[in-house]
Every structure is written in C-alpha cells, then in structure tokens.
Coordinates of C-alpha atoms in Angstrom, one line a residue:
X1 CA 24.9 122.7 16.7
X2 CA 22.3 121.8 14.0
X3 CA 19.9 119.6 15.2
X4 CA 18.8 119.5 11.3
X5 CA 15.1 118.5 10.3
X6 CA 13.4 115.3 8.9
X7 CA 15.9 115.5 6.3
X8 CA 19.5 116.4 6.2
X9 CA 20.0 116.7 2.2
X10 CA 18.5 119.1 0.1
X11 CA 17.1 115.8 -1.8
X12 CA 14.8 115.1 0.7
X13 CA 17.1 112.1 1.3
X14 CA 18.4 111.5 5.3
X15 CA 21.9 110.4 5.0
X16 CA 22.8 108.6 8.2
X17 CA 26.1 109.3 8.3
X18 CA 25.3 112.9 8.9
X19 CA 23.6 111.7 12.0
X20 CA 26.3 108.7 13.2
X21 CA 29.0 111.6 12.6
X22 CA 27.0 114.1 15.3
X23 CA 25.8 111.8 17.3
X24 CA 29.9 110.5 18.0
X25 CA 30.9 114.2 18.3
X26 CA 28.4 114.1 20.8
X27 CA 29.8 111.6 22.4
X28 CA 33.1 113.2 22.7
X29 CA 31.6 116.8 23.9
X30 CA 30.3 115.0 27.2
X31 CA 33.8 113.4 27.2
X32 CA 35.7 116.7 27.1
X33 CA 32.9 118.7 29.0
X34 CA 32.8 116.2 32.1
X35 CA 36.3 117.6 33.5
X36 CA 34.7 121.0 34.0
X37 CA 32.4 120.0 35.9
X38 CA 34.1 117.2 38.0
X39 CA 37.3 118.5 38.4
X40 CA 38.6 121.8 36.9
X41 CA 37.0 124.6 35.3
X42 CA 40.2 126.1 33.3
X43 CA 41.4 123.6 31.2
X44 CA 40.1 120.6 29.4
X45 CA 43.4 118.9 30.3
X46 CA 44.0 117.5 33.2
X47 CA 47.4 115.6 33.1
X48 CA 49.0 116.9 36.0
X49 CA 46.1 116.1 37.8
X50 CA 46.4 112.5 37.2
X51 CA 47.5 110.4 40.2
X52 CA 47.2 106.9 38.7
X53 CA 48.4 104.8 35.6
X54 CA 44.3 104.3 34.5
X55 CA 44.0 108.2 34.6
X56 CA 47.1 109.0 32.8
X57 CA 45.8 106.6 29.8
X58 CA 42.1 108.1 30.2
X59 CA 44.0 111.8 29.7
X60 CA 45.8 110.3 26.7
X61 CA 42.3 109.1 25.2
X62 CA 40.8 111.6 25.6
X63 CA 43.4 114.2 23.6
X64 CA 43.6 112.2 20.8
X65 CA 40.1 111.4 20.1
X66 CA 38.0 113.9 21.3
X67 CA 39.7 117.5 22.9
X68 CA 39.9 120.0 19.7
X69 CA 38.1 117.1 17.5
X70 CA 34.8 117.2 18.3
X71 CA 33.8 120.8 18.7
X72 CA 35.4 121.9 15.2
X73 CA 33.0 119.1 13.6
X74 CA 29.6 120.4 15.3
X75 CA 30.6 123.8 14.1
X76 CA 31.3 122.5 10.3
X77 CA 27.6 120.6 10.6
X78 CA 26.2 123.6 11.3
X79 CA 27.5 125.1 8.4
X80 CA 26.2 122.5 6.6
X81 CA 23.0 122.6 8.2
X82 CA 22.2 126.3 7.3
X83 CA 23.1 125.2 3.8
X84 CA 20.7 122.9 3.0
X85 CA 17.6 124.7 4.9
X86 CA 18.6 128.0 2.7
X87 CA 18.3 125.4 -0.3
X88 CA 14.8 123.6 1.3
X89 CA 12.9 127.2 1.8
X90 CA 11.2 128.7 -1.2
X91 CA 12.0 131.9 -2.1
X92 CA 11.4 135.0 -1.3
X93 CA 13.6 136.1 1.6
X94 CA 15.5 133.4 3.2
X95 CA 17.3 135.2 5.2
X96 CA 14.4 136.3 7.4
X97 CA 12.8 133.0 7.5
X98 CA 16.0 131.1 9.1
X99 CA 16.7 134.0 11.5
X100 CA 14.2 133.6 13.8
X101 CA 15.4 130.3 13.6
X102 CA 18.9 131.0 15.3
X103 CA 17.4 133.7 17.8
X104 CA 15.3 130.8 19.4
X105 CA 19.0 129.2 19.4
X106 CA 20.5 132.3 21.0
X107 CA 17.3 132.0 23.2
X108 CA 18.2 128.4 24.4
X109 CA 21.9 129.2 24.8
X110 CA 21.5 131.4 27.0
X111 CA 19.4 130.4 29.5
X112 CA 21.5 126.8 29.0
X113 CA 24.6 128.9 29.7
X114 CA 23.4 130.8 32.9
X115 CA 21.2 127.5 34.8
X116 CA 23.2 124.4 33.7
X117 CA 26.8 125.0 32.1
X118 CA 28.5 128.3 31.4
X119 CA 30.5 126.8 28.8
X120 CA 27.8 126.6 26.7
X121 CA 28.3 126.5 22.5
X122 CA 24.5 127.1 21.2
X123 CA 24.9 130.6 21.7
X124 CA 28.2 131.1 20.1
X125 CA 26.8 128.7 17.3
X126 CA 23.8 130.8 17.2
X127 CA 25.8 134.2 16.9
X128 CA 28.3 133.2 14.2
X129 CA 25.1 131.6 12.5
X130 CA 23.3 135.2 12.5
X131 CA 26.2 136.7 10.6
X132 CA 26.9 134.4 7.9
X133 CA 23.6 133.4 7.0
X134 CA 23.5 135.8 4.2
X135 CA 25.9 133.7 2.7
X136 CA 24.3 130.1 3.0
X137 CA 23.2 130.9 -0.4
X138 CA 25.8 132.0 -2.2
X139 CA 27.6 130.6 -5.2
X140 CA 30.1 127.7 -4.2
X141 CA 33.0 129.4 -5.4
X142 CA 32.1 132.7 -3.6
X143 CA 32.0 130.6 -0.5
X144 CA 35.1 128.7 -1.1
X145 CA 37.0 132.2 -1.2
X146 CA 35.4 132.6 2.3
X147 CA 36.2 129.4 3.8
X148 CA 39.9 129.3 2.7
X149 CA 40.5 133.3 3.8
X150 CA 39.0 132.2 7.2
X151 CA 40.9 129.1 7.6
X152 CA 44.3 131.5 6.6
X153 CA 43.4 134.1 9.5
X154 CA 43.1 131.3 12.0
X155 CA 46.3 129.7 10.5
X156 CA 48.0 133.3 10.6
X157 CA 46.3 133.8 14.0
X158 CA 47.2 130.4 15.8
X159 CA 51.1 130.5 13.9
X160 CA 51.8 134.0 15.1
X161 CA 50.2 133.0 19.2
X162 CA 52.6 130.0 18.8
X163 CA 55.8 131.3 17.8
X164 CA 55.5 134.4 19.8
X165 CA 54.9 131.8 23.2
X166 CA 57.8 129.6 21.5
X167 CA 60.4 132.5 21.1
X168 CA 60.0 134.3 24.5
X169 CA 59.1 131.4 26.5
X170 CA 59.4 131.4 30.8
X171 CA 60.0 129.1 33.1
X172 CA 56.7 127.3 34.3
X173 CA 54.7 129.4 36.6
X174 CA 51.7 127.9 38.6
X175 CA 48.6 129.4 37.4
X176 CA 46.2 130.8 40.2
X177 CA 43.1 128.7 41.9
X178 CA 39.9 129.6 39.3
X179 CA 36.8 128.9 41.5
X180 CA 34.2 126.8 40.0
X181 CA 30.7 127.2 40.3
X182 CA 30.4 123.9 40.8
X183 CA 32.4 123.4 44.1
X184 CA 29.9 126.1 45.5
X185 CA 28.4 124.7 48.7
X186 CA 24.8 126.4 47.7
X187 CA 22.9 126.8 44.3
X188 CA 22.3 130.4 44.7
X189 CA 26.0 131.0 45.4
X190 CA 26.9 128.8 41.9
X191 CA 24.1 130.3 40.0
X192 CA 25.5 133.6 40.6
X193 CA 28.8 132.8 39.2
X194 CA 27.3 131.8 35.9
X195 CA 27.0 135.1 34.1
X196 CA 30.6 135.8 34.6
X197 CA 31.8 132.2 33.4
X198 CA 29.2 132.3 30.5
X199 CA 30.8 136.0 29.3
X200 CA 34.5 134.4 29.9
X201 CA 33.7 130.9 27.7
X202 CA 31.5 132.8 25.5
X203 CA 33.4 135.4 24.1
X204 CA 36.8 133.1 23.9
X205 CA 34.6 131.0 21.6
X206 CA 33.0 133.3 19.5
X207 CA 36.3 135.4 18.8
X208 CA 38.2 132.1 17.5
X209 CA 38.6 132.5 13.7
X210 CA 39.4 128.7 13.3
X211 CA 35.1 128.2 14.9
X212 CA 34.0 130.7 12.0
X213 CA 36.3 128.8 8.8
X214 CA 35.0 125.4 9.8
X215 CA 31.3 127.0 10.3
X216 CA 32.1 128.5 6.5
X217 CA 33.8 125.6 5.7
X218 CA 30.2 123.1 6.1
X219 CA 28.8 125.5 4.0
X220 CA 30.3 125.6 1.1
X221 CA 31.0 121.6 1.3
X222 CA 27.3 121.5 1.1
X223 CA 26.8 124.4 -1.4
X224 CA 28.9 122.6 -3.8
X225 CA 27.9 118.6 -3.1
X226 CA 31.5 117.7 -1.8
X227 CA 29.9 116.4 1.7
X228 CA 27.5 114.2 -0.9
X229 CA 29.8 113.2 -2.7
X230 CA 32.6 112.2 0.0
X231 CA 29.3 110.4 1.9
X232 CA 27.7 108.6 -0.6
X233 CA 30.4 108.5 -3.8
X234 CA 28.9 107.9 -7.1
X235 CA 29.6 103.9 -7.7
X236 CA 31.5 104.3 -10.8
X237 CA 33.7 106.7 -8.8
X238 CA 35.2 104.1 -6.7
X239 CA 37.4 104.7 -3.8
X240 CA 39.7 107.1 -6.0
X241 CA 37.7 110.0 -5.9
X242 CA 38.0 110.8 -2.5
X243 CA 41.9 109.3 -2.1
X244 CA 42.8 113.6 -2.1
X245 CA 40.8 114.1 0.9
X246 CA 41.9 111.1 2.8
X247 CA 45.6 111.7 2.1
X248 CA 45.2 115.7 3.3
X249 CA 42.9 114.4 6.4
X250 CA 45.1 111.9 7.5
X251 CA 47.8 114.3 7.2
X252 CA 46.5 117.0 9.2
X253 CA 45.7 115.0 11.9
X254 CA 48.9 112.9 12.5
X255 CA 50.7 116.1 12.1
X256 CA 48.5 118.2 14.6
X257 CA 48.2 115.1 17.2
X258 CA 52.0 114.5 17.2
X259 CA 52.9 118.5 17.9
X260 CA 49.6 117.8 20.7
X261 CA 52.0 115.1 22.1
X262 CA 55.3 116.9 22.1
X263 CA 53.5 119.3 23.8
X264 CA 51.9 117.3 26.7
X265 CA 56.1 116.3 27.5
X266 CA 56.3 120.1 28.1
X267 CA 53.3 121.1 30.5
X268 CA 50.8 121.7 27.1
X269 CA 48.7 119.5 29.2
X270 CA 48.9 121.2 32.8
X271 CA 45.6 122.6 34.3
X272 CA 47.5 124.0 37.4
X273 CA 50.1 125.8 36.0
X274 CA 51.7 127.8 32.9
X275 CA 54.2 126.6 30.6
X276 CA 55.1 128.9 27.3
X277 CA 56.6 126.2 25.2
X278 CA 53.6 123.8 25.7
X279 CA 51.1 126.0 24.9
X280 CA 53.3 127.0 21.9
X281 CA 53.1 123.6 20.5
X282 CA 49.5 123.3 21.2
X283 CA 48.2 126.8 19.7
X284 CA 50.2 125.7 16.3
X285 CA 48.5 122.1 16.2
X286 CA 45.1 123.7 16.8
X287 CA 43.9 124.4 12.7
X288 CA 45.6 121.0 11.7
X289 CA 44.4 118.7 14.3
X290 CA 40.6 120.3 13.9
X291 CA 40.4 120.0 10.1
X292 CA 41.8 116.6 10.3
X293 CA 39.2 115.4 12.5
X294 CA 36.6 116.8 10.7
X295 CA 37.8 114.3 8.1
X296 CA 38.4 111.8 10.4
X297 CA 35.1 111.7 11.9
X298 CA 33.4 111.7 8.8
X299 CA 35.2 108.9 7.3
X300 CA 34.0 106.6 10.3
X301 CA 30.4 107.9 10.2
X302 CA 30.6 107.1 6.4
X303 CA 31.8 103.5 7.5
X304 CA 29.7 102.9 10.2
X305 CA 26.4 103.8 8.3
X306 CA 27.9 101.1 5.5
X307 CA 28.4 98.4 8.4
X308 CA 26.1 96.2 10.0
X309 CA 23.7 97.6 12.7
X310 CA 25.3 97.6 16.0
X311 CA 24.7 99.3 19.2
X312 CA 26.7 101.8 18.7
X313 CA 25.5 102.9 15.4
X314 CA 21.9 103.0 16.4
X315 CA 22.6 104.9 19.7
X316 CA 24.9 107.7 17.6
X317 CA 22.0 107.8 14.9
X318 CA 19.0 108.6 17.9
X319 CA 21.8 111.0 19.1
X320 CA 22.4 112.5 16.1
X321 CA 18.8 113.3 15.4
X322 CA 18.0 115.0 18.7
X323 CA 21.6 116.8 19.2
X324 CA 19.8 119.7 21.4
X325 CA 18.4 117.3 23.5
X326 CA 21.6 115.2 23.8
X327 CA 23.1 118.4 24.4
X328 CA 21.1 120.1 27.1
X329 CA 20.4 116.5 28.5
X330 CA 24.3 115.8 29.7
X331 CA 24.8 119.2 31.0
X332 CA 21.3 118.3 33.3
X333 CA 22.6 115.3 34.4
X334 CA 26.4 116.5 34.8
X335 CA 25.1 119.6 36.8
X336 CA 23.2 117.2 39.2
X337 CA 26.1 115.0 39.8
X338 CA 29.0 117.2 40.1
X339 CA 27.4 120.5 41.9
X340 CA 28.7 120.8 45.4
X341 CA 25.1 121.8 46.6
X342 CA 23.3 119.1 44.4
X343 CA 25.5 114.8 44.6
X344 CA 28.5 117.0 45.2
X345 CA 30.9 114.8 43.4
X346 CA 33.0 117.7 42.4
X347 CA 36.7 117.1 43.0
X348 CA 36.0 113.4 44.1
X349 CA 36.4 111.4 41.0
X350 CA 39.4 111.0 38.7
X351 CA 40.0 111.1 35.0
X352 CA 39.2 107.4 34.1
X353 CA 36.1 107.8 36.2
X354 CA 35.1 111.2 34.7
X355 CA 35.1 109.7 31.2
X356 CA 33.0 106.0 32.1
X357 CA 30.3 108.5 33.7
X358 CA 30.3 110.7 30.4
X359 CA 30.0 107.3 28.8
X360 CA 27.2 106.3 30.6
X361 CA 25.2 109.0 30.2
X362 CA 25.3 109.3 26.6
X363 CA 24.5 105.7 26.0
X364 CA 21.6 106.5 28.5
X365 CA 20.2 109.6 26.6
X366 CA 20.9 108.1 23.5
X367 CA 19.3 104.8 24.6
X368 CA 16.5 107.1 25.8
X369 CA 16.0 109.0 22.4
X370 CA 15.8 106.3 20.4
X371 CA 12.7 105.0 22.3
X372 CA 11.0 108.6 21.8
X373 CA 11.8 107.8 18.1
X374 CA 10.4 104.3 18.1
X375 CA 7.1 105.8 19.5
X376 CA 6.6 107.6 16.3
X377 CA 8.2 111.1 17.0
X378 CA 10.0 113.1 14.0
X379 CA 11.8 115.1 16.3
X380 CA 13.5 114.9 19.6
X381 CA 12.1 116.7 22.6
X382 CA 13.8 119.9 23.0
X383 CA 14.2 120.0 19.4
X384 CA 10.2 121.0 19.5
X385 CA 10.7 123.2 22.0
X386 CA 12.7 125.1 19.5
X387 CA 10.6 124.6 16.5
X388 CA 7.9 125.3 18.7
X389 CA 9.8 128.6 20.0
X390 CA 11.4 129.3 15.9
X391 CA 7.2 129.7 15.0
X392 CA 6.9 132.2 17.7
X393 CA 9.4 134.3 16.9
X394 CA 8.6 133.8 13.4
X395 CA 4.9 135.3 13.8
X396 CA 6.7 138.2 15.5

C-alpha cells in the first residue's frame, strides 16, 4: 500500500485522482475484509452462507465491485508509488534511501498481522517492494518487458490451475471447520493463533505472480507517463487517446466478472465446501477481472476528481492521503467488534449487515482524517509513525 507523500507526481503536482482511486479501493478492502472477521475466515465468499434475499444481493455486490478488484489496484499504486519517489530522490544511491523505507513497512506489517488481522497485505507489499526496487528506475521499455512477462506467468499460472480443476473435476465435498481467531472466547487464546494465520495469508499472497505483474505493472505506467497521461490527458488529445485502454479495460472486466458469475451457479462462491468446476472458472477469471478493475477504478477516480465536490469524493480523497491509517484503523475497529473475547459479534451478523458496518466505519475514519487534515497536518497519523520509523532506520 503506498501511502505516497505531499505529492504523488514526480512534478511536484498532487493529482487527486490518485488519492479518490485509493481511497475507494479502500473502501472496498474493509468491504471484502469484514467477512473474515464476522463470519468466516477461509473464503471471502460467503454465498452459501446467505439465508436471506438482502444477503444474497449484498454477496452479489460485493463480487462484482470489490472481491479481486480492489487488492490488485493497491498493489499497482504501489508500484507507482515507488516510481515516482525513485524519480523525487537525488542521486546517489536510491536504492538504499527507499529501503529503509519498506522495512519500516515490513516493521508495521507485521506487528499489524500478529495483534489485529492476520490477513494483513503491508508486509507482503513491503516484501515484493524490497525486490523490485532496483527496478523503480529503470528504462520504461526495460520495465514494460517485466510487467508483460509477469502478467504471462500469472496468465500461464492461473490458465494451467483452471483447466487442470476443470478437466478432473469431483463431486462437491464439504471442506473442514477452519477455526478463527476471532470466535476465541479469550484474547490470549486468539492472539496465539495469529502467527499461524499470518504465515498461511502471508505466504499465499506473496507467492501470487498476478500481486508481483500489477506491482510491476504501476511502475512502468509511471516510468513511462501513461498513468499521467490516462489521468490528466493533454486537451488537444481529446477523449481518443485513451479509447485503447477503455475498450481493453472494459473488456477484461465483463469477461472476468461473467466467468466470476458462471462460477458462483457452480459452488465458485461456497465458503463451506469444495467444488472443482467453480473454482475452475474462478482461478481463470482471476488476471482478467484484476486488470480490468485496475482500469475501471481508475476511470471513476479520473471522473470523480473532474465532478463537483461531494461527500463521497472528499471522504475517498482524506482516505486516500492517509491509506495506512485507513488501513490499520478498520482492522482496530473490526477486531473490537467481531472478537469473541472483545463485542463478540462474530458469527452473529449476516452479509448485508457485514457490508453497512464496513461502510460505516470507513465514512467514520475517513470523516475523521479529513478533520486531522483540516487542522493543518501533511500527513495522516500513522503515516508519521512510519516516516518517523523510515528516519530511524535510515540513520541505522
């Protein structure tokens, strides 16, 4: 997740639809998230577990606007992110100065993964971060080669998982009860159980290859000025220029959502139990549906920071300047809520209800950051705890 710094473009310029963009996808993390704390830990669908009509068109929602769309965005910000700070820093060796950077990232992950929610992304973002940073400033071509090799493994990866599950596909099977540290009755009890959910989460995310293409991806769209140029298009341009992207984004979606929805008619969407074919359908839809909404998401931001103001585009914009905060701040107030040894809501509320408490809390947070902005803050809380932590590990 890149929290970014007073500026987003390497022109010094903040372009707001960088921040509406993250801000949304933060909206639709909490969305997504809120099931494993409320109800099950082993899926982020839930459709067999909805008993009512309201559920059942919350699950719906939910697939098709935030599960698989949101994540794949953060990642390709990030990419972006460690663009333009290799292009703000003056040389000599870049690569040192933004390491200590993402170790005070791993260094927040990690303790965010083993106290609040094991299925934490900062360290995963963190890791990938540490590996390719050597290549936030290469050439745009040089990255390009990168970024469309990755997005071939993951397509190669994801085809070859799908049509293996789709040729020798079983009957359904139920899948076994996966205890959840959150329907502990004690907080020592649920603590414990975080290293071993943190290692599980953690490692499934950091192995996907579709995470590292769209992480790749963000860098060379900044490398090269495509993300400028798709955000702010010169005005002679027109709408033209960016028609290409467009057609292939809207493509890539409607195709990966439809295969998403084929698949929910054959258990893709189960959290209790195993069905081949489903997951079939939804492991091919996974690189389609992801770059899509990449585009997708950054087509409304560009949009939105066009429009009028609103509420909704001020409280995405205070999001999207304090992601960490936004970040750490839902998985606070989800742990409170849903522990068994804390509210104890865990297991009591339904999908519809799930999804109006993620809701809530975001426009709360976000409401809440934009004050501390108002006050006259550059950055968000816990985004100066990591600055503040970055300058230690610096000196060190």
């Amino acid at each position: 997740m890149q929290t970014g710094t007073a500026t987003d473009a390497p022109t010094g310029e903040r372009l707001l639809a960088i921040d509406i963009a993250r801000g949304l996808a933060l909206l639709g993390v909490g969305v997504v998230n809120v099931l494993a704390f409320a109800q099950v830990w082993s899926s982020v669908h839930a459709l067999d577990m909805a008993h009512t009509a309201v559920d059942v068109v919350a699950e719906y929602a939910v697939a098709m606007l935030f599960i698989h769309r949101c994540y794949p965005l953060l990642a390709f910000l990030f990419g972006v992110g460690l663009a333009w700070q290799w292009q703000q820093l003056a040389e000599p060796r870049k690569v040192r100065r933004l390491r200590p950077r993402l170790w005070a990232l791993l260094l927040i992950g990690v303790c965010h993964g083993l106290l609040l929610w094991p299925g934490d992304v900062l360290s995963t973002y963190a890791i990938v971060g540490l590996c390719v940073v050597a290549l936030a400033g290469a050439s745009a071509q040089r990255l390009r080669r990168w970024a469309i090799a990755a997005y071939a493994l993951a397509a190669i990866f994801y085809g070859a998982a799908g049509a293996m599950m789709w040729l020798w596909a079983g009957p359904p099977s139920l899948l076994p009860e996966v205890p959840s540290s959150f329907a502990q009755s004690t907080l020592r009890v649920a603590l414990a159980m975080h290293p071993g959910e943190f290692l599980e989460r953690g490692l499934a995310q950091t192995l996907a290859p579709d995470l590292w293409a769209h992480v790749l991806f963000g860098m060379w769209a900044a490398r090269s000025g495509a993300l400028v140029t798709f955000l702010r298009p010169a005005p002679t341009a027109g709408a033209r220029s960016r028609l290409p992207w467009h057609v292939a984004g809207a493509t890539l979606l409607a195709g990966g959502s439809i295969l998403e929805i084929i698949a929910a008619g054959h258990g893709g969407w189960a959290a209790r139990s195993n069905h081949d074919l489903g997951l079939a359908l939804m492991t091919l839809a996974a690189v389609p549906v992801s770059v899509g909404a990449i585009w997708a998401w950054l087509a409304l931001a560009t949009h939105l920071a066009r429009a009028q103001p609103s509420l909704l585009r001020t409280l995405a914009i205070a999001s999207g300047r304090a992601p960490l905060t936004q970040f750490i701040g839902q998985s606070l107030l989800f742990a409170l809520l849903f522990n068994d040894s804390l509210f104890g809501w865990h297991g009591d509320v339904g999908r519809a209800t799930c999804v109006a408490i993620a809701l809530l809390v975001w426009q709360v947070l976000s409401a809440g950051i934009a004050q501390w902005f108002a006050r006259g803050h550059r950055h968000g809380p816990l985004e100066i705890v990591w600055r503040g932590l970055t300058r230690r590990l610096t000196r060190a």
